Short mmCIF file of C-alpha atoms and ligand atoms in Angstrom, two decimals:
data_model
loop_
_atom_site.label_atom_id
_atom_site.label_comp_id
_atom_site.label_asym_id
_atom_site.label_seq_id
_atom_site.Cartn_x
_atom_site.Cartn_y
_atom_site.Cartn_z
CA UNK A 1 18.34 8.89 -14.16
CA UNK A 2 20.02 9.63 -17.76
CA UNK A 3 22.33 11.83 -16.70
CA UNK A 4 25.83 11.84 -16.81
CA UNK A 5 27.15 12.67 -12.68
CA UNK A 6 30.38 13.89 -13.50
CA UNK A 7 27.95 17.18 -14.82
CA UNK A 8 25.84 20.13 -13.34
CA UNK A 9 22.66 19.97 -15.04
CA UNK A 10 20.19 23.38 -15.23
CA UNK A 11 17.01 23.85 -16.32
CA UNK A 12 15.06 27.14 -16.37
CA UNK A 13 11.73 27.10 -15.38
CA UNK A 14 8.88 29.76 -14.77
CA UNK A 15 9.50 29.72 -11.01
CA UNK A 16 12.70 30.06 -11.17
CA UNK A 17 15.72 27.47 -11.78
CA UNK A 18 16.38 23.75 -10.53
CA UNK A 19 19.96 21.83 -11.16
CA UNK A 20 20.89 18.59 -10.82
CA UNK A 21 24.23 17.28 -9.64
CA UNK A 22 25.66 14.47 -8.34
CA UNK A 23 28.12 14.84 -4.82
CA UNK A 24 28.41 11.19 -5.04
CA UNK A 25 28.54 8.50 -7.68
CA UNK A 26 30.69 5.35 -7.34
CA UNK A 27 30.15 1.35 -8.08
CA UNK A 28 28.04 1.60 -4.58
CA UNK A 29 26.32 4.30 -3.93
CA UNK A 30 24.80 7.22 -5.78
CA UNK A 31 23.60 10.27 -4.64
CA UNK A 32 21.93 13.18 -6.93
CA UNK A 33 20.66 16.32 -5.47
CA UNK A 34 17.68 18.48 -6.95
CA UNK A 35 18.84 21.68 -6.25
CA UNK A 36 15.11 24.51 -6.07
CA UNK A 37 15.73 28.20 -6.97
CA UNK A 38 12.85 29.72 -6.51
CA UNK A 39 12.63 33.37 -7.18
CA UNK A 40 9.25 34.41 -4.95
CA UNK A 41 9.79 38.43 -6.91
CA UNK A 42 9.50 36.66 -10.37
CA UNK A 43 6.63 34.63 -9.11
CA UNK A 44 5.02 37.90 -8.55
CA UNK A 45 5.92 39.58 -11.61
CA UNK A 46 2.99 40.49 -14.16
CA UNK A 47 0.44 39.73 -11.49
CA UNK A 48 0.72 42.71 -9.97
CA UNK A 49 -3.04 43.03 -10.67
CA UNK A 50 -4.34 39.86 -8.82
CA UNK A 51 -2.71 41.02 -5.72
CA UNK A 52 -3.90 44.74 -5.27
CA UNK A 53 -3.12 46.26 -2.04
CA UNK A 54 0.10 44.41 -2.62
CA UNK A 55 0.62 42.43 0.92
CA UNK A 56 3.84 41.62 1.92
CA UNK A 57 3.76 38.00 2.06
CA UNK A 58 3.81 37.79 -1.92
CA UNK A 59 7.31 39.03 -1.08
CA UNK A 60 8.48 37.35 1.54
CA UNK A 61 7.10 33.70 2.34
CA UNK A 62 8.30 30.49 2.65
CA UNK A 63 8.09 29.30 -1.54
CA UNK A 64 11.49 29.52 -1.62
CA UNK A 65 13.05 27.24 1.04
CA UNK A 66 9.98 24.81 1.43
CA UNK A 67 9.75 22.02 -0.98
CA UNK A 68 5.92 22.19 -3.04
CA UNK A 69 4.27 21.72 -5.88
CA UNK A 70 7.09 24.02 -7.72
CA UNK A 71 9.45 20.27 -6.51
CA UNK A 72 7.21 18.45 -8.69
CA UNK A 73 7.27 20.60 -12.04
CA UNK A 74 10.96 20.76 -11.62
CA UNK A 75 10.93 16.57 -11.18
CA UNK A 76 8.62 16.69 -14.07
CA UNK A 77 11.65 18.35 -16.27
CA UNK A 78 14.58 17.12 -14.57
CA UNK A 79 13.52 13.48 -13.78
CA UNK A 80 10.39 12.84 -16.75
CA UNK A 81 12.65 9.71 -18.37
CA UNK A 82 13.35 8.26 -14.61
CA UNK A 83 9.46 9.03 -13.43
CA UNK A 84 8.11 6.98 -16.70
CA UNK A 85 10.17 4.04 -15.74
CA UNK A 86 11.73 3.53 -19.42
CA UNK A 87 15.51 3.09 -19.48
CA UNK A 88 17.35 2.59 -23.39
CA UNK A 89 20.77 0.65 -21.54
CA UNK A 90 19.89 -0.92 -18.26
CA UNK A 91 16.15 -1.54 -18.30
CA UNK A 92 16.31 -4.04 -16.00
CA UNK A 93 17.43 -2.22 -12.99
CA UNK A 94 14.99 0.60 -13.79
CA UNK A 95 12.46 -2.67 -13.30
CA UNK A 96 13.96 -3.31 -9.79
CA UNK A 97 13.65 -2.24 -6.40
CA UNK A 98 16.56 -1.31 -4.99
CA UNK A 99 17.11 0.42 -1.61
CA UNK A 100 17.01 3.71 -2.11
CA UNK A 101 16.63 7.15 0.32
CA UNK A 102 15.16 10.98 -0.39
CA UNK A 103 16.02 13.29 2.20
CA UNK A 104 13.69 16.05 1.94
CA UNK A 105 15.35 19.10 3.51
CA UNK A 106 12.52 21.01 4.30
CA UNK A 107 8.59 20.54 3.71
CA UNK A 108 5.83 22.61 5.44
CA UNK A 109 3.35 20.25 6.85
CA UNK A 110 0.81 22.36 9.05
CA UNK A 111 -1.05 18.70 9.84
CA UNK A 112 2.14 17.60 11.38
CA UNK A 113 4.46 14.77 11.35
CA UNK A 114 1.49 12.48 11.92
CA UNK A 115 0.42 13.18 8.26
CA UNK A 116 3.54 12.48 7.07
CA UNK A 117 4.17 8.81 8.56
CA UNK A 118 0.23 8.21 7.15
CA UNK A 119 1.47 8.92 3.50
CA UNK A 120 4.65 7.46 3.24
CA UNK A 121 4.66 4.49 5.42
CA UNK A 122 1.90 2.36 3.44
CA UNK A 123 3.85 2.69 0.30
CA UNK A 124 6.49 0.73 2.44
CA UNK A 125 9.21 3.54 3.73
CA UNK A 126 10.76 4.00 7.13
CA UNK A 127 10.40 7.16 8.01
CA UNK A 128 11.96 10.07 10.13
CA UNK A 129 10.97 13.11 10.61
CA UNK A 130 12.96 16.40 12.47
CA UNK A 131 10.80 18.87 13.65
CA UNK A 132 11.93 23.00 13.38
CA UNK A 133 10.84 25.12 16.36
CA UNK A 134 9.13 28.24 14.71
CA UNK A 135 12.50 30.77 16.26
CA UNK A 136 15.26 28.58 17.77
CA UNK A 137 15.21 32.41 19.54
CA UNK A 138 11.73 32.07 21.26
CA UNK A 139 11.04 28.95 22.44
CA UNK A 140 7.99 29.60 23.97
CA UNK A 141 6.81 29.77 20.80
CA UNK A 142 6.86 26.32 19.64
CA UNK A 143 7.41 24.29 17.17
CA UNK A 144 6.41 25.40 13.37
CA UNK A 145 5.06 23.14 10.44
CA UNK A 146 8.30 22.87 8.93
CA UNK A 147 10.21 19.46 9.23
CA UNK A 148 13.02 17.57 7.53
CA UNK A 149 11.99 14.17 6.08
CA UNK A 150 14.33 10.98 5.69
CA UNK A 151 12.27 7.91 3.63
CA UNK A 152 14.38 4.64 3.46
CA UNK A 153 12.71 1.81 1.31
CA UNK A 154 13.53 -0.83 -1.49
CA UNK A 155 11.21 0.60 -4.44
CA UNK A 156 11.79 0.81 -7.97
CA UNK A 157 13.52 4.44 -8.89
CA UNK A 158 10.25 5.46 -10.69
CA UNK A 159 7.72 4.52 -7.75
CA UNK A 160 10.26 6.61 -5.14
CA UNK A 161 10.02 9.58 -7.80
CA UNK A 162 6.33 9.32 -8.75
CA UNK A 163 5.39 8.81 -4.62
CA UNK A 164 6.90 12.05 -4.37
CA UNK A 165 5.95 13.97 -6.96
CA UNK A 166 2.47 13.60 -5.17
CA UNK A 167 2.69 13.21 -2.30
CA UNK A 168 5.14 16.25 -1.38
CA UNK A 169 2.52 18.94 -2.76
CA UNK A 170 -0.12 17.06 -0.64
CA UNK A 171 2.19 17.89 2.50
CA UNK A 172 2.49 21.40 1.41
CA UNK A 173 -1.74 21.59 0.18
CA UNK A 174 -0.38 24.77 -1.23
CA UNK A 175 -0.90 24.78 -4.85
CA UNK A 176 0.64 27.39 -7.26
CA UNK A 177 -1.09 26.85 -10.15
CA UNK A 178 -4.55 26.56 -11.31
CA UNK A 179 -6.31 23.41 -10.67
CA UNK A 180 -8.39 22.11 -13.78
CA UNK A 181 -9.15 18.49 -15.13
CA UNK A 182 -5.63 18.29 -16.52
CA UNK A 183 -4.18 17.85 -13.15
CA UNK A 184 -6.77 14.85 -12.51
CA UNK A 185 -5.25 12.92 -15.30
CA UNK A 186 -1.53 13.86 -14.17
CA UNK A 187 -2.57 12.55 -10.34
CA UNK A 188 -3.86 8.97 -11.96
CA UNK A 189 -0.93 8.70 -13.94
CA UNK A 190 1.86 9.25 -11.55
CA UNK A 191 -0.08 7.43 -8.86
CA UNK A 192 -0.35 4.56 -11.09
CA UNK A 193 -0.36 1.36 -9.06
CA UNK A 194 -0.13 2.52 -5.61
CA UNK A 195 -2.49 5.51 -5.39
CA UNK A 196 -5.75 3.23 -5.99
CA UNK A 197 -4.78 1.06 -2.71
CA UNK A 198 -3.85 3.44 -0.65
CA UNK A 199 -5.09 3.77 2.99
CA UNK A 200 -5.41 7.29 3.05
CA UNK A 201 -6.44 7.85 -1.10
CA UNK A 202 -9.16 10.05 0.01
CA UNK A 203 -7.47 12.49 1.88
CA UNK A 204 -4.48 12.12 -0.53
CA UNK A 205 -6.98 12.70 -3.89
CA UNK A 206 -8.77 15.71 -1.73
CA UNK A 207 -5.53 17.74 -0.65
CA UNK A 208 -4.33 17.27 -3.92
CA UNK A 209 -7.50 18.92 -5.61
CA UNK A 210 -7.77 21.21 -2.88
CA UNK A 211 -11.10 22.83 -2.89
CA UNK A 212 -12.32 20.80 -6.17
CA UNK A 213 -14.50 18.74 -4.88
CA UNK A 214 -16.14 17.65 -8.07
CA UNK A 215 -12.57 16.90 -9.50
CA UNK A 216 -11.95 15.14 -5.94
CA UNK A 217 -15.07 12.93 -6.60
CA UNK A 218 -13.81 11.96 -10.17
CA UNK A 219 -10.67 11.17 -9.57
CA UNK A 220 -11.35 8.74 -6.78
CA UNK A 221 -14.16 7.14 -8.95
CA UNK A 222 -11.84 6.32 -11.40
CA UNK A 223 -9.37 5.34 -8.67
CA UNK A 224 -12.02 2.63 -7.64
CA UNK A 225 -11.96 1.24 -10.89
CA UNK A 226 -8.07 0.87 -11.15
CA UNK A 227 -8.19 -0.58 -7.32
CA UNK A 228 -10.49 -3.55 -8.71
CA UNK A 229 -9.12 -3.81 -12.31
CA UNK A 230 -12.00 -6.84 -12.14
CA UNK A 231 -9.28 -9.10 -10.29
CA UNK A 232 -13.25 -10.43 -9.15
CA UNK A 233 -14.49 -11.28 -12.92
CA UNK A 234 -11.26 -13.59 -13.53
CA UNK A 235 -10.87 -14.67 -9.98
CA UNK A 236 -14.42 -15.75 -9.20
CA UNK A 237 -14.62 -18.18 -11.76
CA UNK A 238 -11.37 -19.75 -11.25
CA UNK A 239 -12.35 -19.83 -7.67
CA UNK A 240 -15.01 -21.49 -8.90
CA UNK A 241 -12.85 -24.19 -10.84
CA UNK A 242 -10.80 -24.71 -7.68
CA UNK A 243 -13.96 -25.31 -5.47
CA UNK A 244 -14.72 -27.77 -8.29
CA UNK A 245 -11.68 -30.00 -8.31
CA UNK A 246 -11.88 -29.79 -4.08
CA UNK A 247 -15.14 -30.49 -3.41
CA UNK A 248 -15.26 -34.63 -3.46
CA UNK A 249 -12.59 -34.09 -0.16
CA UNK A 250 -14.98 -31.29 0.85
CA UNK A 251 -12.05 -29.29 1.32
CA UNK A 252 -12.47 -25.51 1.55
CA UNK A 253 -15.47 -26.80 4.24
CA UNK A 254 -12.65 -28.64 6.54
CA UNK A 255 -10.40 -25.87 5.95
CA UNK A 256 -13.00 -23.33 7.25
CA UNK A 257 -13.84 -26.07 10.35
CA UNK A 258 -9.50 -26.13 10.84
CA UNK A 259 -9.37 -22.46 10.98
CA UNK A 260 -12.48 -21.57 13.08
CA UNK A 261 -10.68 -24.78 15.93
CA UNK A 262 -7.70 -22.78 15.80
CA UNK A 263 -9.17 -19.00 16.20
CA UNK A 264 -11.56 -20.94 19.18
CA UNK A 265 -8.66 -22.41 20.89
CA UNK A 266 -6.95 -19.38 21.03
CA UNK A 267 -9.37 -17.94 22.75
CA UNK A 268 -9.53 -15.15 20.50
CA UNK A 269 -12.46 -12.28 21.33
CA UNK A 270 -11.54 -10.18 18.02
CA UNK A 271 -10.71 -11.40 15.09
CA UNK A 272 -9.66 -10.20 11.14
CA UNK A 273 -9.98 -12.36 8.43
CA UNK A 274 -7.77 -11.01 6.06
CA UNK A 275 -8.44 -11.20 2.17
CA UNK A 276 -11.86 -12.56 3.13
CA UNK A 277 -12.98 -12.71 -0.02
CA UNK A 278 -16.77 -13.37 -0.42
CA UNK A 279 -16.87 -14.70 3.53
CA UNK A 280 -16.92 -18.08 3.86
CA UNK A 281 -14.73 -18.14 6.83
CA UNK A 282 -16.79 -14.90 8.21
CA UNK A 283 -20.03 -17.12 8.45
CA UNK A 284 -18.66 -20.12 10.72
CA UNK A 285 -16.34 -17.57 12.78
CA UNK A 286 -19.85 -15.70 13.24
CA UNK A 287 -21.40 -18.87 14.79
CA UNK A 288 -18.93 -18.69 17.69
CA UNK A 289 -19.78 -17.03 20.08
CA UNK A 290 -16.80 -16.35 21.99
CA UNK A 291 -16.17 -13.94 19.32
CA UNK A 292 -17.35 -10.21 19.97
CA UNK A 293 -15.52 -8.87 17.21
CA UNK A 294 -14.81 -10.10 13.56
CA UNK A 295 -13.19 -7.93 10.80
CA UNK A 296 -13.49 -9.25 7.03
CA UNK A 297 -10.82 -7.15 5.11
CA UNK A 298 -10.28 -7.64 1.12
CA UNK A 299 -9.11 -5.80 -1.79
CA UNK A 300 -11.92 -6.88 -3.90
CA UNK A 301 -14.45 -4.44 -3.33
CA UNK A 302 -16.45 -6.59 -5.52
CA UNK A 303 -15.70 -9.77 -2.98
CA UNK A 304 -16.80 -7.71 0.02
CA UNK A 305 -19.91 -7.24 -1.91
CA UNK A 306 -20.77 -10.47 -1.82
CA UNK A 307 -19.81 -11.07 0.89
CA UNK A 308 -22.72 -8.74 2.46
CA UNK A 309 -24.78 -10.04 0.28
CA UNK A 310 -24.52 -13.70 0.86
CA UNK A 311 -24.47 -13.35 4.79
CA UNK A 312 -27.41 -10.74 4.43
CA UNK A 313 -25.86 -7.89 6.30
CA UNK A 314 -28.61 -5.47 5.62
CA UNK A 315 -31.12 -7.94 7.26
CA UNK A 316 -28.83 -8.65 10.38
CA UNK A 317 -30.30 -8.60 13.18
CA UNK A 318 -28.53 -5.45 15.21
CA UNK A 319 -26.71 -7.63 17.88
CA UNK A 320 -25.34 -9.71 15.34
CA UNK A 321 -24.34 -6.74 13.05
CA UNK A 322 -22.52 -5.18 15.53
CA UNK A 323 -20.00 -7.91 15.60
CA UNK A 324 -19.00 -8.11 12.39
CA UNK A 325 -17.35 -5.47 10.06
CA UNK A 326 -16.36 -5.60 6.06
CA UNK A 327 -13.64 -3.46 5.46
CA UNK A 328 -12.15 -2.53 2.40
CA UNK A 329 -8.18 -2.51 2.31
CA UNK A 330 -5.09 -3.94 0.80
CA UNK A 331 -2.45 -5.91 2.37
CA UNK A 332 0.41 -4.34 1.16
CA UNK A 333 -0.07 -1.17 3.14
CA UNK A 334 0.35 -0.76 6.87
CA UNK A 335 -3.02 0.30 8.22
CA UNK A 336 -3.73 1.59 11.62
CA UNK A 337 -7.59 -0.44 11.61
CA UNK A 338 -5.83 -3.47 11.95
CA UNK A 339 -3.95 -2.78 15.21
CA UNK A 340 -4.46 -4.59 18.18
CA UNK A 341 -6.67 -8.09 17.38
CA UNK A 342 -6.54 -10.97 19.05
CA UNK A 343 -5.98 -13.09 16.03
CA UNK A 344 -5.66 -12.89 12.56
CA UNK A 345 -6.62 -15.85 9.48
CA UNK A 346 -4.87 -15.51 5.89
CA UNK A 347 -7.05 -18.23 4.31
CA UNK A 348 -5.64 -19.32 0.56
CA UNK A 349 -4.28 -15.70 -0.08
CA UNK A 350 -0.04 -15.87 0.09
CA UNK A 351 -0.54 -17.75 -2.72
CA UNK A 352 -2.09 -14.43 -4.70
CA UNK A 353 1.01 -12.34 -3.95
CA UNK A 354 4.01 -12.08 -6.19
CA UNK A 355 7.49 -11.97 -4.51
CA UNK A 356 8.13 -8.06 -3.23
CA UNK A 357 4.24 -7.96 -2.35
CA UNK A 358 4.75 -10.96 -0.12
CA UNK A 359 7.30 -9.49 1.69
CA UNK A 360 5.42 -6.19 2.18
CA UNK A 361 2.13 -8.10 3.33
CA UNK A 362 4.82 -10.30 6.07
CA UNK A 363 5.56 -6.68 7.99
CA UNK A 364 2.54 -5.85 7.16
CA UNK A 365 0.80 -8.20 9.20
CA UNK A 366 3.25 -9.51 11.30
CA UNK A 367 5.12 -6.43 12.20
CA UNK A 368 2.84 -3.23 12.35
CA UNK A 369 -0.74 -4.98 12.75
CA UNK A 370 0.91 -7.48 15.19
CA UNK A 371 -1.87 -9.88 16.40
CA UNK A 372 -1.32 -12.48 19.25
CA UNK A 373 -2.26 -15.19 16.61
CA UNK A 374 -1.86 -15.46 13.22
CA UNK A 375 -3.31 -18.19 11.14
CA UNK A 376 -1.76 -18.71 7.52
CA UNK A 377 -3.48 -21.79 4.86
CA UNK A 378 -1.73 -22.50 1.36
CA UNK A 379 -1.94 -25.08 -0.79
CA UNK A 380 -0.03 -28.41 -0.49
CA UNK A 381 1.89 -28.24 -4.09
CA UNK A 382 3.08 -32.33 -3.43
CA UNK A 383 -0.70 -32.61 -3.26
CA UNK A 384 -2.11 -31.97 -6.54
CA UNK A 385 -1.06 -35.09 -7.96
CA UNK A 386 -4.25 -36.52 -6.16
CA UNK A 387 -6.35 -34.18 -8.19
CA UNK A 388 -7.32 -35.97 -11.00
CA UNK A 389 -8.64 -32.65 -13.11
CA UNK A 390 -5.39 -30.82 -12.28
CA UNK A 391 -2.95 -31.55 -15.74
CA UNK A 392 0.50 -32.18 -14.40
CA UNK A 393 2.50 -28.98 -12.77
CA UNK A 394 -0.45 -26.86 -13.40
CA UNK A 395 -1.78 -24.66 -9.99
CA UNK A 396 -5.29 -25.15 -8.44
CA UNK A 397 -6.36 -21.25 -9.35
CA UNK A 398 -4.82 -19.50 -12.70
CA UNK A 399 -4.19 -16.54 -9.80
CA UNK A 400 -1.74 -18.47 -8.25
CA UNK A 401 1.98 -17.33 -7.87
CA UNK A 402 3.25 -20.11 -6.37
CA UNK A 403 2.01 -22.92 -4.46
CA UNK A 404 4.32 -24.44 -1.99
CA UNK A 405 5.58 -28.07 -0.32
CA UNK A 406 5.12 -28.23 3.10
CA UNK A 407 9.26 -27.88 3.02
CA UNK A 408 8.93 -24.39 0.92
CA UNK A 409 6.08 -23.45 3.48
CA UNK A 410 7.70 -24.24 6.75
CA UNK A 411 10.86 -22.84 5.52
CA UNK A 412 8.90 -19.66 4.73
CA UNK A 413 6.79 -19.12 8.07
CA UNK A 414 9.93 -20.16 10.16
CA UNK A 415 11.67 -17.01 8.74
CA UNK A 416 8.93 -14.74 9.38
CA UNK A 417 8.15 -16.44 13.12
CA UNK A 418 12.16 -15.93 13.64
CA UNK A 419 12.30 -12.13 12.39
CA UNK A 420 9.21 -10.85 13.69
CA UNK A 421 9.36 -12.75 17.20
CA UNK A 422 6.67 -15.29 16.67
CA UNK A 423 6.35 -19.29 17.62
CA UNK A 424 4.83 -21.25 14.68
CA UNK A 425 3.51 -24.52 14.39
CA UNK A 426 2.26 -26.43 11.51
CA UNK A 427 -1.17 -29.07 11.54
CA UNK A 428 -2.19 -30.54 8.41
CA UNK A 429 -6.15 -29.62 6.87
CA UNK A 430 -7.68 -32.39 5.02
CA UNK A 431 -6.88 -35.54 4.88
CA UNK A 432 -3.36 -36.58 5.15
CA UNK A 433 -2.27 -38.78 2.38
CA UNK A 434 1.45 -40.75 3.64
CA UNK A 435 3.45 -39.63 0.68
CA UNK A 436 2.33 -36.17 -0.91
CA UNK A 437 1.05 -35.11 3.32
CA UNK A 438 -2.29 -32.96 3.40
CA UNK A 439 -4.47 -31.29 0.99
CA UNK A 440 -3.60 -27.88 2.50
CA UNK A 441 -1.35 -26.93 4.65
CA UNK A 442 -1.70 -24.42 7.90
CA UNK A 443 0.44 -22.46 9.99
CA UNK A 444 -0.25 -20.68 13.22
CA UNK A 445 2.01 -18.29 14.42
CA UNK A 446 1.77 -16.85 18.09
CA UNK A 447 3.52 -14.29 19.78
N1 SAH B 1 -10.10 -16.31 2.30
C1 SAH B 1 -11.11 -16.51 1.27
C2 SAH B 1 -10.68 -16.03 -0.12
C3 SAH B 1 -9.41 -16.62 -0.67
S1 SAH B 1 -9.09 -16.07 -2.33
C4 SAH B 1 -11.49 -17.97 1.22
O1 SAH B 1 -10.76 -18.81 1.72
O2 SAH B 1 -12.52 -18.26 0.63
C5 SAH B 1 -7.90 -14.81 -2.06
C6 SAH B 1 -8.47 -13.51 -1.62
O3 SAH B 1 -7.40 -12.64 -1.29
C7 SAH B 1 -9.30 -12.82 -2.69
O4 SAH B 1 -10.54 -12.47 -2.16
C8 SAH B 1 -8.46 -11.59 -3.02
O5 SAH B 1 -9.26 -10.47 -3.39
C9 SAH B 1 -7.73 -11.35 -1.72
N2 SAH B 1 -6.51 -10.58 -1.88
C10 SAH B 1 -5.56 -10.71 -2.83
N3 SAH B 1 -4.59 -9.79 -2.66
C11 SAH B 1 -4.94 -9.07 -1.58
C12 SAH B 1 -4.36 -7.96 -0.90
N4 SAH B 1 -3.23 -7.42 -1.31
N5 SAH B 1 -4.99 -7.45 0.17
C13 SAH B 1 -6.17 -8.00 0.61
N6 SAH B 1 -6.75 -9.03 0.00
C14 SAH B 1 -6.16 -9.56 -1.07
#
């Protein structure tokens, strides 16, 4: 954070003052406190004129004990070096996620706590909320919007900071300062990879620009763009390369055949196949007819495109249409639309995720979206010595962030299976070669 703890740090600002000081710092555990003055009579002052008739509530409101927009101009000052990431000394734990926790004491949230859990839990917190009645006095009365707010997650300093510095004025959706293009720019930058794959961007991008629609609209265009920074362009023709050096086994067609057996035997009725791509998988699992549902989620928009394209949604007949849903969505971020199916098929995507997004896609999916059966593929790594294209030690797809032995995969899945409560078992997809085992290698998980 720059700053030295053993010191009270001020900084004067146009709403009033904010400090910074430190009740704890050891070897363990850190703790710095943002301390808000905000002075509602100064935020008054000289605008006298505006407020004619001069109602009461320019006096006495809530600016002062609620946390808002002012929290994020004061971040802005007191935090700009943390929020940017940059660190001269110890760079690389500015680059790491560490567990960290912001207790908010206060925020105003008139859509209720429900709002809350929407923003914060995709970007991967826990989160717990205490709700204020309106007058511990009157009872009858209710509860009021205000609430205190504990998030708990391992995130990089600078994501924790910038995730706030957004999302808290989108709680509060009451702005204190004039809303032009500027603050368009400041919303892409500090929502720099996260905002673009966010569940809820829309409502995010809309509260923040309250009452802008046209801003609104911009923004999230150019949030589309960052979402798809044309993973498609690269990945299609690599994809293509793979299908390539697979095609004389015919593999991605027994893989499809493997997974479709499994969903059947299941006796799955509804059915996601996540990271979909351009829907391969979606075609056979739409020739079964056991299935009334099927889902194709994937954070290509580009991919889902296709996808409609090649199995010629718009031409569908309506019975056939009704069963089957694209759905555009990322697999880092809890999301309520995937609740509650049957079964679930990861087809060739682990390999796509680095480290920390792995392990936010495994509660993902196995923890919050939950579904009876969960079918995983990856590539056999001891297999591509059989490929006779593949140079030595290279991956199938230039995407790739690993590719696994069966040993690194079964290792893997029985982790998850033990943590989240599943059984898994393992069956081999291609054909099985005595030494270096199967082309690709499958995993299906039931609760
Ligand atoms: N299952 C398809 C596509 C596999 S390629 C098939 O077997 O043909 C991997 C796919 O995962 C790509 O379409 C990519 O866009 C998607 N993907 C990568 N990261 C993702 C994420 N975080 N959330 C959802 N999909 C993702």
């Amino acid at each position: 954070m720059h700053k030295n703890p053993a010191r009270l740090h001020s900084f004067e600002l146009s709403f009033g003052k904010a400090q910074v000081f430190y009740p704890e710092a050891s070897e363990d555990r850190c703790t710095a406190v943002l301390l808000l003055d905000v002075d509602p009579v100064g935020l008054v002052r000289g605008k006298r004129g505006q407020h004619e008739g001069g109602t009461l509530d320019q006096y006495v409101n809530d600016r002062p004990y609620v946390l808002s927009s002012f929290l994020s101009v004061a971040m802005g000052r007191a935090f700009g070096t943390a929020m940017s990431g940059r660190s001269k000394g110890r760079q690389e734990l500015a680059d790491q996620a560490i567990p960290l926790t912001a207790k908010l004491a206060v925020v105003a949230c008139r859509s209720g706590e429900r709002l809350i859990r929407e923003l914060f839990e995709p970007l991967g917190y826990s989160v717990s909320c205490q709700h204020f009645p309106l007058d511990e006095k009157f009872p009858e009365w209710g509860d009021g919007p205000y609430y205190s707010v504990t998030l708990a997650g391992t995130v990089r300093l600078r994501d924790l900071l910038n995730h706030l510095y957004v999302l808290v004025p989108v709680l509060d959706a009451e702005k204190h300062y004039w809303i032009g293009k500027a603050e368009v720019e400041k919303l892409l930058r500090k929502g720099e990879g996260w905002l673009a794959s966010h569940p809820h961007k829309e409502a995010i991008v809309k509260r923040y620009l309250p009452r802008q629609r046209q801003l609104a609209r911009e923004a999230l265009a150019q949030l589309a763009e960052e979402d798809n920074p044309d993973p498609d362009a690269a990945a299609e023709q690599n994809s293509e390369q793979e299908m390539k050096m697979e095609e004389p086994i015919r593999l991605w067609q027994q893989r499809m055949g493997a997974v479709t057996a499994v969903v059947r035997a299941a006796g799955a009725k509804r059915v996601l196949d996540l990271g979909c791509g351009e829907g391969k998988l979606l075609r056979e699992l739409l020739e079964e007819k056991g299935l009334t549902e099927i889902v194709g989620m994937d954070v290509s928009y580009r991919s889902l495109e296709i996808a409609s394209q090649r199995l010629k949604l718009d031409r569908m007949p309506a019975k056939q249409k009704e069963r089957l849903k694209l759905m555009h969505g990322s697999l880092m971020y809890r999301d309520k639309r995937l609740a509650g199916y049957d079964a679930a098929t990861v087809v060739e995507v682990i390999e796509h995720l680095d480290a920390p997004r792995l392990a936010a896609f495994e509660r993902v999916l196995f923890e919050a979206a939950r579904p009876k059966t969960v079918v995983v593929t990856t590539p056999n790594a001891e297999y591509n010595v059989k490929f006779e294209t593949l140079p030595a030690g290279k991956f199938r797809h230039k995407d790739h962030r690993f590719e696994w032995t069966r040993k690194q995969f079964e290792e893997w899945s029985a982790r998850v299976a033990g943590r989240f409560g599943y059984g898994v078992r393992f069956l081999p997809v291609g054909e099985e070669d005595a030494q270096v085992g199967p082309p690709t290698q499958m995993g299906v998980f039931t609760l």
